[in-house]
CSV table of C-alpha atoms and ligand atoms in Angstrom, one decimal:
chain,number,residue,atom,x,y,z
A,1,MET,CA,49.5,22.3,45.5
A,2,SER,CA,49.9,21.5,41.9
A,3,ILE,CA,48.6,22.8,38.3
A,4,ASN,CA,47.7,19.6,37.5
A,5,ASP,CA,45.2,18.9,40.6
A,6,LEU,CA,42.3,20.8,38.6
A,7,LYS,CA,42.3,19.8,34.8
A,8,TYR,CA,39.8,21.4,32.4
A,9,VAL,CA,38.1,21.8,28.5
A,10,LEU,CA,36.3,23.9,27.4
A,11,ASN,CA,33.8,23.5,25.2
A,12,GLU,CA,32.0,25.7,23.2
A,13,VAL,CA,28.1,25.5,24.1
A,14,GLN,CA,25.4,25.4,20.9
A,15,GLY,CA,22.3,27.5,21.7
A,16,ASN,CA,19.0,27.3,21.8
A,17,SER,CA,18.7,23.3,22.3
A,18,SER,CA,16.4,21.6,23.6
A,19,TYR,CA,15.7,18.6,24.9
A,20,PRO,CA,12.0,16.3,25.2
A,21,LEU,CA,12.2,14.1,26.8
A,22,PHE,CA,14.2,16.1,29.7
A,23,SER,CA,10.8,18.9,28.6
A,24,ARG,CA,8.7,21.4,31.9
A,25,GLU,CA,6.0,19.3,31.2
A,26,GLU,CA,8.1,15.5,31.8
A,27,ALA,CA,9.2,17.3,35.2
A,28,GLU,CA,6.4,18.3,36.4
A,29,LYS,CA,5.3,14.5,36.3
A,30,ALA,CA,8.2,13.4,38.2
A,31,VAL,CA,7.2,16.2,41.2
A,32,SER,CA,3.9,15.2,41.2
A,33,PHE,CA,4.2,11.2,41.4
A,34,HIS,CA,7.8,13.2,44.4
A,35,LYS,CA,4.5,14.6,46.3
A,36,SER,CA,2.3,11.3,46.8
A,37,ILE,CA,5.2,10.0,48.2
A,38,PRO,CA,3.9,9.5,52.0
A,39,GLY,CA,7.0,12.0,54.1
A,40,TYR,CA,7.2,14.9,50.9
A,41,LYS,CA,9.0,17.9,51.8
A,42,PRO,CA,11.5,20.3,48.6
A,43,THR,CA,15.2,19.7,50.1
A,44,PRO,CA,16.1,23.2,51.7
A,45,LEU,CA,17.9,25.8,50.0
A,46,ALA,CA,20.8,26.6,51.6
A,47,HIS,CA,22.0,29.9,50.7
A,48,LEU,CA,26.5,31.3,51.3
A,49,GLY,CA,26.1,34.7,50.7
A,50,LYS,CA,29.7,35.5,53.0
A,51,LEU,CA,31.1,32.4,51.1
A,52,ALA,CA,30.0,34.6,47.9
A,53,GLU,CA,31.6,37.6,49.9
A,54,TYR,CA,35.1,35.3,50.6
A,55,TRP,CA,35.3,34.6,46.9
A,56,GLY,CA,34.7,37.3,45.0
A,57,LEU,CA,30.9,36.5,43.4
A,58,LYS,CA,27.8,37.9,44.0
A,59,ASP,CA,25.6,35.0,46.0
A,60,PHE,CA,25.8,31.1,46.5
A,61,TYR,CA,23.2,28.6,47.0
A,62,VAL,CA,23.4,24.8,47.4
A,63,LYS,CA,20.3,22.9,47.0
A,64,ASP,CA,21.3,20.7,50.1
A,65,GLU,CA,20.4,16.6,49.0
A,66,SER,CA,21.4,15.3,52.3
A,67,TYR,CA,17.7,15.9,53.6
A,68,ARG,CA,15.9,13.5,50.4
A,69,PHE,CA,13.2,11.3,52.0
A,70,GLY,CA,15.1,11.0,55.4
A,71,LEU,CA,17.9,8.9,52.7
A,72,ASN,CA,20.7,11.4,52.5
A,73,ALA,CA,21.1,11.5,48.7
A,74,PHE,CA,19.3,12.8,45.6
A,75,LYS,CA,19.9,9.7,44.2
A,76,VAL,CA,16.7,7.6,45.6
A,77,LEU,CA,14.4,10.3,43.0
A,78,GLY,CA,15.6,8.5,39.6
A,79,GLY,CA,15.1,5.1,41.5
A,80,SER,CA,11.3,5.9,43.2
A,81,TYR,CA,10.4,7.4,39.7
A,82,ALA,CA,12.0,5.1,37.4
A,83,VAL,CA,11.0,2.0,39.5
A,84,ALA,CA,7.2,3.5,39.4
A,85,LYS,CA,7.3,4.1,35.9
A,86,LEU,CA,8.2,0.2,34.7
A,87,LEU,CA,5.5,-0.5,37.2
A,88,CYS,CA,2.6,1.4,35.0
A,89,GLU,CA,4.4,0.2,32.1
A,90,ARG,CA,3.1,-3.0,33.5
A,91,LEU,CA,-0.4,-2.1,34.8
A,92,ASP,CA,-1.1,0.4,31.5
A,93,VAL,CA,-1.3,2.7,33.3
A,94,ASP,CA,-0.9,6.6,33.2
A,95,ILE,CA,2.6,7.7,35.7
A,96,ALA,CA,0.2,10.9,35.4
A,97,ASP,CA,-2.9,9.3,36.7
A,98,VAL,CA,-1.2,7.3,39.5
A,99,ASP,CA,0.1,7.9,43.3
A,100,PHE,CA,2.2,6.5,45.2
A,101,ASP,CA,-0.1,5.1,47.4
A,102,TYR,CA,-2.4,3.2,45.0
A,103,LEU,CA,1.7,1.3,43.2
A,104,THR,CA,1.5,0.2,46.9
A,105,SER,CA,-1.5,-1.2,47.3
A,106,PRO,CA,-2.2,-4.8,47.2
A,107,GLU,CA,-4.3,-4.3,45.5
A,108,VAL,CA,-1.5,-4.0,42.3
A,109,HIS,CA,1.0,-6.3,44.1
A,110,GLU,CA,-1.7,-8.3,44.0
A,111,LYS,CA,-1.6,-7.7,40.9
A,112,LEU,CA,1.3,-7.9,39.5
A,113,GLY,CA,2.9,-10.2,42.1
A,114,ASP,CA,6.0,-10.7,43.1
A,115,ILE,CA,9.2,-8.6,41.5
A,116,THR,CA,12.5,-8.3,42.4
A,117,PHE,CA,14.6,-5.1,41.1
A,118,ILE,CA,18.1,-5.6,40.4
A,119,THR,CA,21.4,-2.7,40.3
A,120,ALA,CA,25.0,-2.4,41.0
A,121,THR,CA,26.0,1.3,43.2
A,122,ASP,CA,28.5,3.2,45.1
A,123,GLY,CA,25.1,3.2,48.1
A,124,ASN,CA,22.9,5.8,47.3
A,125,HIS,CA,21.7,5.4,44.0
A,126,GLY,CA,21.1,1.3,45.3
A,127,ARG,CA,19.6,2.2,49.0
A,128,GLY,CA,16.9,4.4,46.7
A,129,ILE,CA,15.8,1.4,44.6
A,130,ALA,CA,16.3,-0.9,48.1
A,131,TRP,CA,13.6,2.2,49.3
A,132,ALA,CA,11.3,1.3,46.5
A,133,ALA,CA,11.1,-2.0,47.1
A,134,GLU,CA,10.5,-2.3,50.3
A,135,LYS,CA,8.0,0.6,50.4
A,136,LEU,CA,6.1,-1.8,47.1
A,137,LYS,CA,7.1,-5.3,49.6
A,138,GLN,CA,8.8,-6.9,46.8
A,139,ASN,CA,11.7,-7.4,46.0
A,140,ALA,CA,16.0,-5.3,46.2
A,141,VAL,CA,19.3,-7.5,45.5
A,142,ILE,CA,21.9,-5.1,45.8
A,143,TYR,CA,25.3,-5.3,44.0
A,144,MET,CA,28.7,-3.0,45.1
A,145,PRO,CA,32.4,-2.2,43.3
A,146,LYS,CA,34.8,-3.6,46.0
A,147,GLY,CA,35.5,-1.1,48.8
A,148,ALA,CA,32.1,-0.5,49.0
A,149,ALA,CA,32.1,1.6,52.7
A,150,ALA,CA,30.3,-0.6,55.3
A,151,ALA,CA,28.1,2.0,56.1
A,152,ARG,CA,26.8,2.2,52.9
A,153,VAL,CA,26.2,-2.2,52.8
A,154,LYS,CA,24.7,-1.5,56.1
A,155,SER,CA,21.8,1.0,54.8
A,156,ILE,CA,21.4,-0.6,51.7
A,157,GLU,CA,21.5,-3.5,54.4
A,158,ALA,CA,17.8,-1.8,56.5
A,159,HIS,CA,15.3,-2.0,53.7
A,160,GLY,CA,15.2,-5.4,53.3
A,161,ALA,CA,17.8,-5.9,50.2
A,162,THR,CA,20.2,-8.7,49.8
A,163,CYS,CA,23.8,-6.8,49.5
A,164,HIS,CA,27.0,-8.6,47.4
A,165,VAL,CA,30.0,-6.8,47.4
A,166,THR,CA,32.2,-7.8,44.5
A,167,ASP,CA,35.3,-7.4,43.5
A,168,LEU,CA,34.8,-5.5,40.8
A,169,ASN,CA,34.6,-1.5,39.8
A,170,TYR,CA,31.4,0.4,39.4
A,171,ASP,CA,31.5,-0.4,35.4
A,172,ASP,CA,32.4,-4.3,36.2
A,173,ALA,CA,29.2,-4.3,38.7
A,174,VAL,CA,27.2,-3.6,36.6
A,175,ARG,CA,27.4,-6.2,33.8
A,176,LEU,CA,27.5,-8.6,36.9
A,177,ALA,CA,23.6,-7.1,37.7
A,178,CYS,CA,23.1,-6.8,33.9
A,179,GLU,CA,23.9,-10.5,33.7
A,180,GLU,CA,22.5,-11.8,36.6
A,181,ALA,CA,19.0,-9.8,36.3
A,182,GLU,CA,18.7,-11.5,32.1
A,183,LYS,CA,19.4,-14.5,34.3
A,184,ASN,CA,16.4,-14.1,36.9
A,185,GLY,CA,14.2,-13.0,34.8
A,186,TRP,CA,14.3,-9.8,37.4
A,187,TYR,CA,14.2,-5.8,36.6
A,188,MET,CA,17.3,-4.2,36.2
A,189,VAL,CA,16.9,-1.0,37.3
A,190,GLN,CA,20.0,1.1,36.4
A,191,ASP,CA,21.9,4.8,36.8
A,192,THR,CA,22.8,5.0,33.3
A,193,ALA,CA,22.6,4.0,30.4
A,194,TRP,CA,24.3,2.1,27.3
A,195,GLU,CA,22.5,0.7,23.8
A,196,GLY,CA,19.0,-1.1,23.8
A,197,TYR,CA,19.4,0.0,27.4
A,198,VAL,CA,17.5,3.5,27.2
A,199,ASP,CA,14.0,3.6,28.6
A,200,ILE,CA,14.9,3.1,33.0
A,201,PRO,CA,18.0,5.0,32.4
A,202,THR,CA,16.0,7.6,31.2
A,203,TRP,CA,12.8,7.7,33.4
A,204,ILE,CA,15.4,7.7,36.4
A,205,MET,CA,17.0,11.3,34.7
A,206,GLN,CA,13.3,12.4,34.3
A,207,GLY,CA,13.5,11.7,38.5
A,208,TYR,CA,15.8,13.6,38.9
A,209,MET,CA,14.4,16.5,37.1
A,210,THR,CA,12.5,17.6,40.3
A,211,MET,CA,15.9,18.7,42.1
A,212,PRO,CA,16.5,21.2,39.6
A,213,TYR,CA,12.5,22.2,39.8
A,214,GLU,CA,12.7,22.9,43.5
A,215,ALA,CA,15.8,24.6,42.5
A,216,VAL,CA,14.5,26.8,40.6
A,217,GLU,CA,11.1,27.6,42.1
A,218,GLN,CA,13.0,28.5,45.4
A,219,LEU,CA,15.4,30.6,44.3
A,220,GLY,CA,12.5,32.7,42.4
A,221,ASP,CA,13.7,36.5,40.9
A,222,VAL,CA,17.4,34.7,41.6
A,223,LYS,CA,18.5,33.3,38.1
A,224,PRO,CA,22.1,31.6,38.6
A,225,THR,CA,24.5,32.4,36.6
A,226,HIS,CA,26.8,29.7,36.5
A,227,VAL,CA,26.1,26.4,38.1
A,228,PHE,CA,29.0,23.2,39.1
A,229,LEU,CA,27.4,19.5,38.8
A,230,GLN,CA,29.5,16.5,39.6
A,231,ALA,CA,29.6,13.8,37.7
A,232,GLY,CA,29.9,9.5,38.0
A,233,VAL,CA,28.3,8.8,33.7
A,234,GLY,CA,26.5,12.3,34.2
A,235,ALA,CA,23.2,11.5,34.7
A,236,MET,CA,22.0,13.5,37.4
A,237,ALA,CA,24.5,16.7,35.4
A,238,GLY,CA,22.5,15.7,32.2
A,239,ALA,CA,19.2,16.0,33.7
A,240,VAL,CA,19.8,19.4,36.0
A,241,LEU,CA,21.3,21.1,32.6
A,242,ALA,CA,19.1,20.1,30.1
A,243,PHE,CA,16.2,21.3,32.9
A,244,MET,CA,18.1,24.0,33.4
A,245,SER,CA,18.6,25.5,29.5
A,246,GLU,CA,14.3,24.0,29.4
A,247,VAL,CA,13.5,26.9,32.3
A,248,TYR,CA,16.5,29.4,32.0
A,249,GLY,CA,17.1,29.1,27.5
A,250,ASP,CA,19.4,31.5,25.9
A,251,GLU,CA,20.5,32.5,29.5
A,252,ALA,CA,21.0,29.2,31.0
A,253,PRO,CA,24.2,29.0,33.8
A,254,ILE,CA,27.0,28.6,32.7
A,255,THR,CA,27.4,25.2,33.5
A,256,ALA,CA,31.1,23.1,34.5
A,257,VAL,CA,31.7,19.3,34.9
A,258,VAL,CA,33.8,18.2,38.0
A,259,GLU,CA,34.9,14.2,38.5
A,260,PRO,CA,37.9,12.7,40.3
A,261,HIS,CA,40.9,12.8,38.4
A,262,SER,CA,40.7,8.9,38.2
A,263,ALA,CA,37.6,8.5,37.2
A,264,ALA,CA,37.5,11.3,34.8
A,265,CYS,CA,35.2,9.8,31.7
A,266,LEU,CA,33.7,12.7,31.0
A,267,TYR,CA,36.7,15.0,31.1
A,268,GLU,CA,38.0,12.3,28.8
A,269,SER,CA,35.8,12.5,26.3
A,270,ALA,CA,34.7,16.2,25.9
A,271,LYS,CA,39.1,16.2,25.9
A,272,ALA,CA,38.7,13.6,23.1
A,273,GLY,CA,36.3,16.3,21.3
A,274,ASP,CA,35.6,14.2,19.2
A,275,GLY,CA,31.6,14.5,20.2
A,276,LYS,CA,31.7,10.8,21.3
A,277,PRO,CA,31.8,9.8,24.9
A,278,HIS,CA,34.7,7.5,25.7
A,279,THR,CA,35.8,5.3,28.7
A,280,VAL,CA,38.1,5.9,31.1
A,281,GLY,CA,39.0,1.6,32.7
A,282,GLY,CA,41.2,0.0,36.0
A,283,ASP,CA,40.5,0.6,40.1
A,284,LEU,CA,38.1,4.1,39.1
A,285,ASP,CA,39.7,5.0,43.0
A,286,THR,CA,39.3,8.3,44.4
A,287,ILE,CA,36.9,9.8,47.8
A,288,MET,CA,33.9,10.7,45.7
A,289,ALA,CA,32.5,6.9,45.5
A,290,GLY,CA,29.1,8.1,43.7
A,291,LEU,CA,31.2,9.5,41.3
A,292,ALA,CA,33.5,6.7,40.6
A,293,CYS,CA,32.7,5.9,37.7
A,294,GLY,CA,35.0,4.9,33.7
A,295,GLU,CA,31.8,4.3,31.6
A,296,PRO,CA,30.1,8.1,30.6
A,297,ASN,CA,25.4,7.5,30.2
A,298,PRO,CA,25.5,8.2,26.6
A,299,ILE,CA,22.1,9.6,27.1
A,300,GLY,CA,23.5,12.5,30.0
A,301,TRP,CA,26.2,12.9,27.8
A,302,ASP,CA,25.1,13.7,24.4
A,303,ILE,CA,23.7,16.9,26.7
A,304,LEU,CA,26.1,17.6,28.4
A,305,LYS,CA,28.3,17.7,25.0
A,306,LYS,CA,26.0,20.1,23.6
A,307,SER,CA,25.0,22.7,26.1
A,308,ALA,CA,28.4,21.7,29.0
A,309,ARG,CA,31.4,24.8,28.6
A,310,ALA,CA,33.4,23.2,30.6
A,311,PHE,CA,35.0,19.7,31.9
A,312,ILE,CA,36.6,19.1,35.3
A,313,SER,CA,38.4,17.1,36.5
A,314,CYS,CA,40.8,17.2,39.8
A,315,GLU,CA,42.2,15.8,43.0
A,316,ASP,CA,40.3,14.5,45.8
A,317,TYR,CA,41.9,17.2,48.5
A,318,LEU,CA,39.3,19.4,46.8
A,319,ALA,CA,36.3,17.4,47.7
A,320,GLY,CA,38.4,17.0,51.6
A,321,ASN,CA,38.1,21.2,51.1
A,322,GLY,CA,34.2,21.1,50.0
A,323,MET,CA,33.2,18.9,53.3
A,324,ARG,CA,34.9,20.7,56.2
A,325,ILE,CA,33.7,24.5,54.1
A,326,LEU,CA,30.1,23.4,54.3
A,327,SER,CA,30.5,21.8,57.6
A,328,CYS,CA,32.9,24.8,58.8
A,329,PRO,CA,30.8,28.7,57.5
A,330,ILE,CA,31.5,31.5,58.1
A,331,LEU,CA,28.9,33.0,59.8
A,332,GLY,CA,25.3,34.0,59.3
A,333,ASP,CA,25.6,31.3,56.2
A,334,ASP,CA,23.4,28.1,56.4
A,335,ARG,CA,25.3,25.0,57.5
A,336,ILE,CA,24.8,22.1,55.2
A,337,ILE,CA,26.6,18.5,55.7
A,338,ALA,CA,28.7,17.0,53.4
A,339,GLY,CA,29.4,13.7,51.9
A,340,GLU,CA,32.5,12.8,49.2
A,341,SER,CA,30.4,13.2,46.8
A,342,GLY,CA,28.4,15.5,47.1
A,343,PRO,CA,30.6,19.1,47.8
A,344,VAL,CA,33.2,18.6,44.9
A,345,GLY,CA,32.5,21.8,43.1
A,346,ILE,CA,32.8,24.6,46.6
A,347,GLY,CA,36.4,23.4,46.7
A,348,VAL,CA,37.1,23.2,43.1
A,349,LEU,CA,35.1,27.1,43.5
A,350,ASP,CA,36.9,27.7,46.3
A,351,LEU,CA,40.4,26.9,44.3
A,352,ILE,CA,39.7,29.0,40.9
A,353,MET,CA,38.3,31.8,43.2
A,354,ASN,CA,42.0,31.7,45.6
A,355,ASP,CA,45.0,29.8,43.2
A,356,PRO,CA,46.2,32.6,41.2
A,357,ASN,CA,47.7,29.4,39.2
A,358,PHE,CA,43.9,29.7,38.1
A,359,THR,CA,42.7,33.3,36.4
A,360,THR,CA,42.7,31.4,32.9
A,361,ILE,CA,39.7,29.4,33.9
A,362,LYS,CA,37.7,31.7,35.9
A,363,GLU,CA,38.6,34.1,33.5
A,364,GLU,CA,37.0,31.9,30.8
A,365,LEU,CA,33.7,30.9,33.1
A,366,GLY,CA,33.6,35.0,33.6
A,367,LEU,CA,33.6,34.4,37.7
A,368,GLY,CA,33.0,37.9,39.6
A,369,SER,CA,31.1,40.1,41.4
A,370,ASP,CA,28.6,39.4,39.8
A,371,SER,CA,28.9,36.3,39.3
A,372,VAL,CA,25.8,34.1,41.4
A,373,ILE,CA,26.8,30.5,41.4
A,374,LEU,CA,24.1,27.3,42.4
A,375,MET,CA,25.3,23.3,43.5
A,376,PHE,CA,23.9,20.7,44.8
A,377,ASN,CA,24.8,18.7,47.3
A,378,THR,CA,23.8,15.7,46.5
A,379,GLU,CA,24.7,13.2,49.1
A,380,GLY,CA,25.0,13.7,53.7
A,381,ASN,CA,27.7,11.6,55.5
A,382,THR,CA,27.2,8.4,53.8
A,383,ASP,CA,30.3,7.1,55.5
A,384,PRO,CA,30.7,8.3,59.0
A,385,VAL,CA,34.3,7.1,59.5
A,386,ASN,CA,35.4,8.7,56.6
A,387,PHE,CA,33.0,12.1,57.3
A,388,LYS,CA,35.2,12.3,60.7
A,389,GLU,CA,39.1,11.2,59.0
A,390,ILE,CA,38.3,14.3,56.7
A,391,VAL,CA,36.6,16.7,58.0
A,392,TRP,CA,37.9,16.3,61.8
A,393,TYR,CA,41.0,14.5,61.8
A,394,GLY,CA,41.9,16.3,58.0
A,395,LYS,CA,43.4,13.5,56.3
A,396,TYR,CA,42.9,14.4,52.2
A,397,LEU,CA,44.1,17.9,53.1
A,398,LYS,CA,44.5,20.4,50.9
A,399,ARG,CA,48.5,20.3,49.8
A,400,GLN,CA,50.6,23.1,50.4
B,19,LIG,C1,26.3,11.5,46.0
B,19,LIG,C2,26.2,11.0,44.6
B,19,LIG,N1,26.6,12.9,43.5
B,19,LIG,C3,26.5,12.8,42.7
B,19,LIG,C4,26.4,11.8,41.5
B,19,LIG,C5,26.7,11.5,40.5
B,19,LIG,O1,25.1,11.0,39.5
B,19,LIG,P1,26.2,10.5,38.0
B,19,LIG,O2,26.4,9.4,38.4
B,19,LIG,O3,24.5,10.6,37.4
B,19,LIG,O4,26.7,11.7,37.5
B,19,LIG,C6,26.4,10.6,42.7
B,19,LIG,C7,25.8,8.8,41.7
B,19,LIG,O5,25.9,7.4,42.5
B,19,LIG,C8,26.5,10.3,43.9
B,19,LIG,O6,26.2,9.1,44.7
């Protein structure tokens, strides 16, 4: 193990930051829309008190998004909400006044005609868009970066979408999808933003707020002191952190953003220290496919740079450790099946709490016997071949 397995930048948190686009009211609109979808159920909040004790912490909770609408990841929360908002805009109605039944009705289809949604994805977001298009009896075209896992392609195609695996990295696949959208008059529903493209990614982030909204309700009187959020473009982390700031104000949990070394665009942006988002390029090669993004979402970055305390970049084996730790819990703790992009925060926290090389970050973050940690397992077993390799046969094991 080397000190370079985990690098971090500490960030000065600006107190009293508020994010009107991610207010409680906006979260409630998203929650209410999601509740209208048949089969809606809050995902479980797993409790791992024994693991917290082993680490020397007070308590540990993991919101388990592998249960989200049977789709194995949180992503559909954003895609479904953005598609719904898009239809509402075209229908000139307010999302607060309609529900899923109405939007999927033959009457609406007749009004709007045939629509094609297009996006680029590592898997989870595309599956959410394909699922939403299928429910609306509309079309979806999905572009994937090179090396996309066969199982992830299959689960997108299972919803009737057309899926192209490109030989591009994620960010270039996004550009290609954007060109196709323009050429064909399709709706680009992308989970990241750029100049002139902000409404849909904002709606996607608002849709993600259902996840922390449920978590806060499930926690009741328990107030988390720390949150670890894994990031690709940083939309999920931004949405969660904005909502936490709304709910807890000055007492918002200390937040650490976690990325893989090969795609650590938010870490690099924080390190640059000029307040601007910075890009990383290349293959973005990591087992955490959902986090393999080299260009920060500017909406997410604006929130993270004000409200996140630490930006962490780490080796892939820490995601492997997270998967194994959750899969084989200490007796009495809840068990969680996590895919590669879901549990990297657990691997990171395990390293910080166990390895004296990382005492400084432990102290800087104030991790100790009073700490109550909240994390989000954003993905279940979405690539069963790799899952077995990692969890059963020890691929990406911690190096001694
Ligand atoms: C499972 C999973 N977790 C986390 C993320 C990161 O989300 P974001 O790109 O908004 O940072 C993704 C993105 O695709 C994902 O699929």
